Amino acid sequence: MPDIIKAVDILKQGGLVAMPTETVYGLAADALKETAVDKIFKIKERPYHHPLIVHIAHQDQLSAWARDIPEAAWELVQAFWPGPLTLILKKQPHVSDKITGGQETIGLRIPRHPVAQALLQTFGSGVAAPSANKFTHISPTTAEAVRQEFGDDIDIILDGGHCEVGLESTIVDLTHGSPVILRPGMITAKMLENVLKTQVDFSKNSVVRAPGSHHLHYAPVTSTFLIATKDIPEFLKTFSEKELPAALVTHHTFPVPSNLVHVQLSSDAKSYAHDIYRALRELDNQHFHKIYIEKVPESVEWDAVRDRLSKACR
Ligand code: TXA
Ligand code: MG
């Protein structure tokens, strides 16, 4: 187990701790210290109107941060916490505008990674933690990736190995009556509907239901493009030497020529999600002219992967 006592000391002194969670690594600061929260925005180069998720250790702490908590929230808490689900609820008045982006709502989550759990339990209060990457970059799924993003700008990086889920949490807004998914994750709409016994919609801005509305966000620096599975054989035939060096990421098997770097990921959505950010980060580090990615299925278990790929690609 990494040095939890030292990390808690750093949080108490207003410093920054990189914390492994089961989704991706987070960049954590004491959520009650505005100067500490400020540091997160500075080193991420993140605009202030992008609110932060507050991470807590136990569901007893929920009402210290949120008020008027609806029954649906408690049902989701019972079913999925600790785990990769963030709930948007009405905030308690004391919660800083720095965390909420000046809104009346707050995002809350209990992560299940044992290192995050140990840190939060020992700390005893909430930590604000966005993904531990510079604004618009790919979220880190290893301690090494965090080091690559920030070097020595973070006071301590707790190494918790490769994140189990590999994509950011599902975000569900419960402040408007019926539940709305603001960001799809590996807890799918179907899983939420099974618990809530009601329809769960995607936000109008979600690329899951509204293709074309995306902007580059979780993106490699290299120009990255999606190709439909059926178009890959033709792409491989007509691929020009001029585009090299280039890489192709697939989840099916194709006879890929040796001058094209090929990464084959799993055809199972869960395993694919676990590996895709690390794969993209490693490819990005090799400075290809282009990265091509085979499109993934339209089915619900691929919603989160499809969402992130559409934001990574042009
Ligand atoms: O899995 C995760 O959620 C990771 C780990 C570290 O917990 N965190 C994460 O944080 O992805 P971040 O800051 O990279 O993304 C959080 C998203 C942002 O898009 C933000 O706009 C949204 O959550 N968010 C946070 N608070 C919100 C609020 N009160 N209302 C609406 N959206 C909110
Ligand atoms: Mg992020």
XYZ file of C-alpha atoms and ligand atoms in Angstrom:
348
model
C 0.000 0.000 0.000
C 1.400 3.443 -0.906
C 2.106 6.072 1.782
C -1.441 7.048 2.832
C -0.364 8.922 5.983
C 1.972 11.156 3.996
C -0.729 11.744 1.354
C -3.286 12.729 4.018
C -0.736 15.152 5.518
C -0.283 16.724 2.090
C -4.070 17.095 1.676
C -4.312 18.728 5.119
C -1.563 21.193 4.191
C -3.445 22.174 1.023
C -1.317 20.137 -1.399
C -2.208 17.921 -4.362
C -2.325 14.113 -4.352
C -2.683 11.906 -7.442
C -5.052 9.150 -6.374
C -5.837 5.908 -8.214
C -9.546 5.156 -8.565
C -11.176 2.208 -10.316
C -12.056 4.485 -13.285
C -9.004 6.691 -13.914
C -6.434 8.500 -11.730
C -7.737 11.633 -10.006
C -5.929 14.808 -8.946
C -7.143 15.313 -5.391
C -7.291 18.358 -3.105
C -9.137 19.098 0.161
C -12.592 20.120 -1.097
C -12.970 22.552 1.823
C -9.792 24.526 0.992
C -10.295 26.983 -1.863
C -6.564 27.619 -2.250
C -5.954 23.887 -2.685
C -8.817 23.535 -5.182
C -7.383 26.518 -7.056
C -4.133 24.624 -7.590
C -6.030 21.890 -9.449
C -7.352 24.373 -12.022
C -3.909 25.978 -12.394
C -1.909 22.827 -13.058
C -4.620 21.227 -15.241
C -5.013 24.507 -17.180
C -8.732 23.918 -16.790
C -11.356 26.695 -17.185
C -13.085 27.588 -13.903
C -16.609 26.923 -15.178
C -15.868 23.160 -15.401
C -17.061 21.823 -12.021
C -15.199 19.159 -10.009
C -16.459 15.889 -8.545
C -16.195 15.566 -4.737
C -15.085 12.101 -3.612
C -16.148 10.758 -0.214
C -15.438 7.554 1.702
C -18.871 6.670 3.007
C -22.534 7.292 2.157
C -23.072 8.815 5.640
C -21.076 11.803 4.340
C -23.445 12.419 1.430
C -25.750 14.839 3.235
C -22.772 16.938 4.389
C -22.341 17.921 0.718
C -25.801 17.524 -0.862
C -29.329 18.525 0.228
C -32.867 17.458 -0.735
C -31.477 14.065 -1.767
C -34.183 12.218 -3.755
C -35.104 8.574 -3.159
C -33.637 7.667 -6.559
C -30.213 8.796 -5.339
C -30.328 6.430 -2.371
C -31.382 3.564 -4.641
C -28.381 4.202 -6.904
C -26.085 4.580 -3.890
C -27.218 1.168 -2.591
C -26.749 -0.459 -5.975
C -23.507 1.073 -7.238
C -21.438 2.735 -4.479
C -18.591 2.358 -3.961
C -18.134 2.310 -7.730
C -17.873 4.150 -11.055
C -20.984 6.336 -10.717
C -21.170 10.099 -10.062
C -24.444 11.632 -8.859
C -25.330 15.270 -9.528
C -27.386 16.566 -6.595
C -28.344 19.936 -5.081
C -25.379 21.266 -3.133
C -25.201 22.292 0.489
C -24.780 26.091 0.817
C -21.205 25.822 2.179
C -19.849 24.130 -0.975
C -17.479 26.502 -2.770
C -18.318 27.987 -6.181
C -14.818 26.892 -7.190
C -16.007 23.271 -7.005
C -19.442 23.708 -8.559
C -18.492 26.191 -11.268
C -20.940 28.612 -9.634
C -23.878 26.197 -10.049
C -26.352 25.117 -7.368
C -25.428 21.453 -7.913
C -22.563 19.172 -6.886
C -21.123 15.948 -8.342
C -20.415 13.242 -5.732
C -18.882 9.795 -5.887
C -17.509 7.047 -3.633
C -14.670 5.315 -5.490
C -14.031 1.639 -4.786
C -10.286 1.418 -5.450
C -8.664 0.280 -2.160
C -6.050 3.068 -2.262
C -8.710 5.761 -2.829
C -10.786 4.199 -0.048
C -7.828 4.197 2.363
C -6.976 7.811 1.508
C -10.568 9.051 1.901
C -11.221 7.115 5.097
C -8.033 8.347 6.737
C -8.600 11.918 5.530
C -12.177 11.847 6.822
C -13.600 14.587 4.576
C -14.268 15.109 0.862
C -11.645 15.591 -1.814
C -12.272 17.377 -5.085
C -10.686 15.339 -7.871
C -10.871 15.695 -11.627
C -9.036 13.205 -13.822
C -5.268 13.709 -13.414
C -4.543 15.049 -16.907
C -4.154 18.473 -18.517
C -7.426 19.908 -19.832
C -8.634 18.031 -22.985
C -5.942 15.314 -22.748
C -6.635 11.583 -22.306
C -7.313 10.570 -18.696
C -4.472 8.596 -17.070
C -5.018 4.939 -16.174
C -1.525 4.364 -14.703
C 0.730 6.254 -12.262
C 3.280 6.571 -15.069
C 0.729 8.418 -17.219
C 0.104 10.890 -14.364
C 3.865 11.486 -14.109
C 3.960 12.099 -17.849
C 1.206 14.748 -17.529
C 2.489 16.649 -14.491
C 6.044 15.627 -13.569
C 6.913 17.166 -10.206
C 3.920 19.542 -10.050
C 2.044 17.051 -7.817
C 3.172 16.586 -4.213
C 2.677 12.798 -4.253
C 1.507 10.222 -6.802
C -0.038 7.144 -5.169
C 0.602 4.157 -7.432
C -2.424 1.861 -7.461
C -1.582 -0.041 -10.641
C -3.625 -0.020 -13.833
C -7.215 1.226 -13.253
C -9.744 -1.588 -13.394
C -12.508 0.174 -15.401
C -10.281 2.411 -17.524
C -12.914 5.054 -18.472
C -14.363 7.863 -16.340
C -17.479 7.321 -14.192
C -21.052 7.460 -15.461
C -22.539 10.849 -14.462
C -26.260 10.944 -13.632
C -28.074 14.212 -12.983
C -30.855 13.787 -10.403
C -31.720 17.451 -9.964
C -34.446 17.716 -12.630
C -37.025 15.131 -11.659
C -36.223 12.321 -14.080
C -32.646 10.992 -14.166
C -30.426 12.101 -17.062
C -27.022 10.700 -18.075
C -24.579 13.565 -18.597
C -21.632 11.263 -19.353
C -21.992 7.565 -20.215
C -19.719 5.163 -18.353
C -19.445 1.447 -17.749
C -22.527 1.612 -15.509
C -24.901 1.705 -18.472
C -28.348 3.275 -18.965
C -29.790 -0.232 -18.822
C -28.152 -0.955 -15.448
C -29.526 2.320 -14.059
C -32.991 1.616 -15.460
C -33.009 -1.842 -13.848
C -32.500 -0.257 -10.438
C -34.698 2.834 -10.832
C -37.508 1.085 -12.757
C -37.858 4.182 -14.899
C -36.480 5.373 -18.214
C -33.069 7.022 -18.019
C -32.353 9.511 -20.813
C -29.115 10.896 -22.167
C -28.493 14.620 -21.985
C -29.099 16.479 -25.243
C -25.360 17.133 -25.476
C -24.457 13.464 -25.282
C -22.975 11.982 -28.432
C -24.589 8.661 -27.527
C -27.987 9.832 -28.721
C -27.031 12.942 -30.689
C -24.167 12.153 -33.062
C -22.315 15.174 -34.345
C -22.673 17.341 -31.257
C -19.245 16.469 -29.916
C -16.080 18.514 -29.623
C -12.546 17.175 -29.164
C -12.049 16.447 -25.503
C -10.563 13.142 -24.419
C -8.194 13.438 -27.330
C -4.739 12.315 -28.396
C -2.511 15.041 -29.873
C -2.064 12.915 -33.024
C -4.854 13.295 -35.629
C -7.158 10.372 -34.928
C -9.907 8.998 -37.171
C -12.689 6.425 -36.910
C -13.253 3.807 -39.656
C -16.293 1.525 -39.943
C -15.470 -2.182 -39.639
C -16.788 -2.857 -43.161
C -14.469 -0.191 -44.640
C -11.250 -1.533 -43.113
C -10.402 -4.105 -45.860
C -10.662 -1.340 -48.507
C -8.698 1.060 -46.275
C -5.898 -1.514 -45.948
C -5.783 -1.977 -49.747
C -5.689 1.706 -50.629
C -3.597 2.935 -47.698
C -0.842 5.237 -48.970
C 2.835 5.102 -47.893
C 2.648 8.900 -47.633
C 0.510 8.607 -44.510
C 3.168 6.653 -42.621
C 4.075 6.372 -39.840
C 0.539 5.493 -38.778
C -1.255 3.147 -36.400
C -4.500 1.190 -36.547
C -6.509 0.125 -33.470
C -9.055 -2.653 -34.059
C -11.136 -5.110 -32.063
C -11.461 -7.556 -34.961
C -8.665 -9.465 -36.681
C -7.465 -8.073 -40.037
C -4.428 -8.901 -42.191
C -2.629 -5.614 -41.444
C 0.538 -4.866 -43.491
C 3.694 -4.666 -41.394
C 4.375 -0.973 -42.145
C 1.220 -0.036 -40.259
C 1.490 -0.378 -36.455
C -1.452 -2.505 -35.362
C -2.971 -2.672 -31.878
C -5.693 -5.278 -31.502
C -7.908 -4.802 -28.465
C -10.601 -7.087 -27.083
C -14.019 -7.470 -28.740
C -15.504 -7.425 -25.224
C -16.562 -3.868 -24.214
C -15.316 -4.179 -20.624
C -11.811 -5.328 -21.578
C -11.673 -2.822 -24.433
C -12.559 0.021 -22.007
C -9.851 -1.161 -19.621
C -7.167 -0.880 -22.321
C -8.134 1.905 -24.740
C -6.740 4.962 -22.902
C -3.407 3.293 -22.234
C -3.200 2.182 -25.871
C -4.017 5.676 -27.171
C -1.534 7.285 -24.800
C 1.251 4.901 -25.869
C 0.469 5.475 -29.562
C 0.346 9.244 -29.020
C 3.839 9.126 -27.496
C 5.187 7.591 -30.726
C 4.263 10.655 -32.830
C 2.490 8.978 -35.729
C 1.064 11.121 -38.521
C -2.289 9.502 -37.978
C -4.069 7.046 -35.726
C -7.026 5.112 -37.148
C -9.546 3.375 -34.890
C -12.118 0.776 -35.907
C -15.623 1.963 -34.930
C -17.168 0.032 -32.040
C -20.675 -1.516 -31.905
C -23.827 0.562 -31.339
C -25.039 -1.598 -28.437
C -25.555 -0.208 -24.920
C -22.516 -1.861 -23.307
C -20.311 0.088 -25.761
C -21.986 3.490 -25.046
C -19.118 4.833 -22.904
C -16.376 3.664 -25.270
C -18.256 5.052 -28.291
C -18.729 8.378 -26.511
C -15.001 8.741 -25.693
C -13.835 7.611 -29.152
C -16.107 10.106 -30.870
C -14.583 12.837 -28.702
C -11.039 11.661 -29.449
C -11.516 11.594 -33.224
C -11.983 14.168 -35.956
O -14.288 8.645 -12.988
C -14.309 9.854 -12.746
O -15.362 10.505 -12.665
C -12.957 10.550 -12.530
C -12.341 10.000 -11.247
C -11.062 10.709 -10.861
O -13.289 10.043 -10.217
N -13.124 11.967 -12.470
C -13.396 12.726 -13.549
O -13.418 14.069 -13.276
O -13.574 12.264 -14.667
P -13.395 15.200 -14.415
O -13.317 16.477 -13.680
O -12.304 14.904 -15.377
O -14.790 15.076 -15.091
C -15.906 15.381 -14.303
C -17.053 15.805 -15.137
C -16.825 17.120 -15.859
O -17.227 16.973 -17.209
C -17.749 18.078 -15.126
O -18.277 19.050 -15.997
C -18.823 17.145 -14.592
O -18.141 15.994 -14.235
N -19.424 17.702 -13.368
C -18.875 17.835 -12.146
N -19.722 18.455 -11.296
C -20.831 18.715 -11.997
C -22.058 19.369 -11.708
N -22.314 19.876 -10.503
N -22.987 19.455 -12.697
C -22.732 18.958 -13.919
N -21.588 18.343 -14.284
C -20.649 18.233 -13.338
Mg -11.338 14.746 -17.088
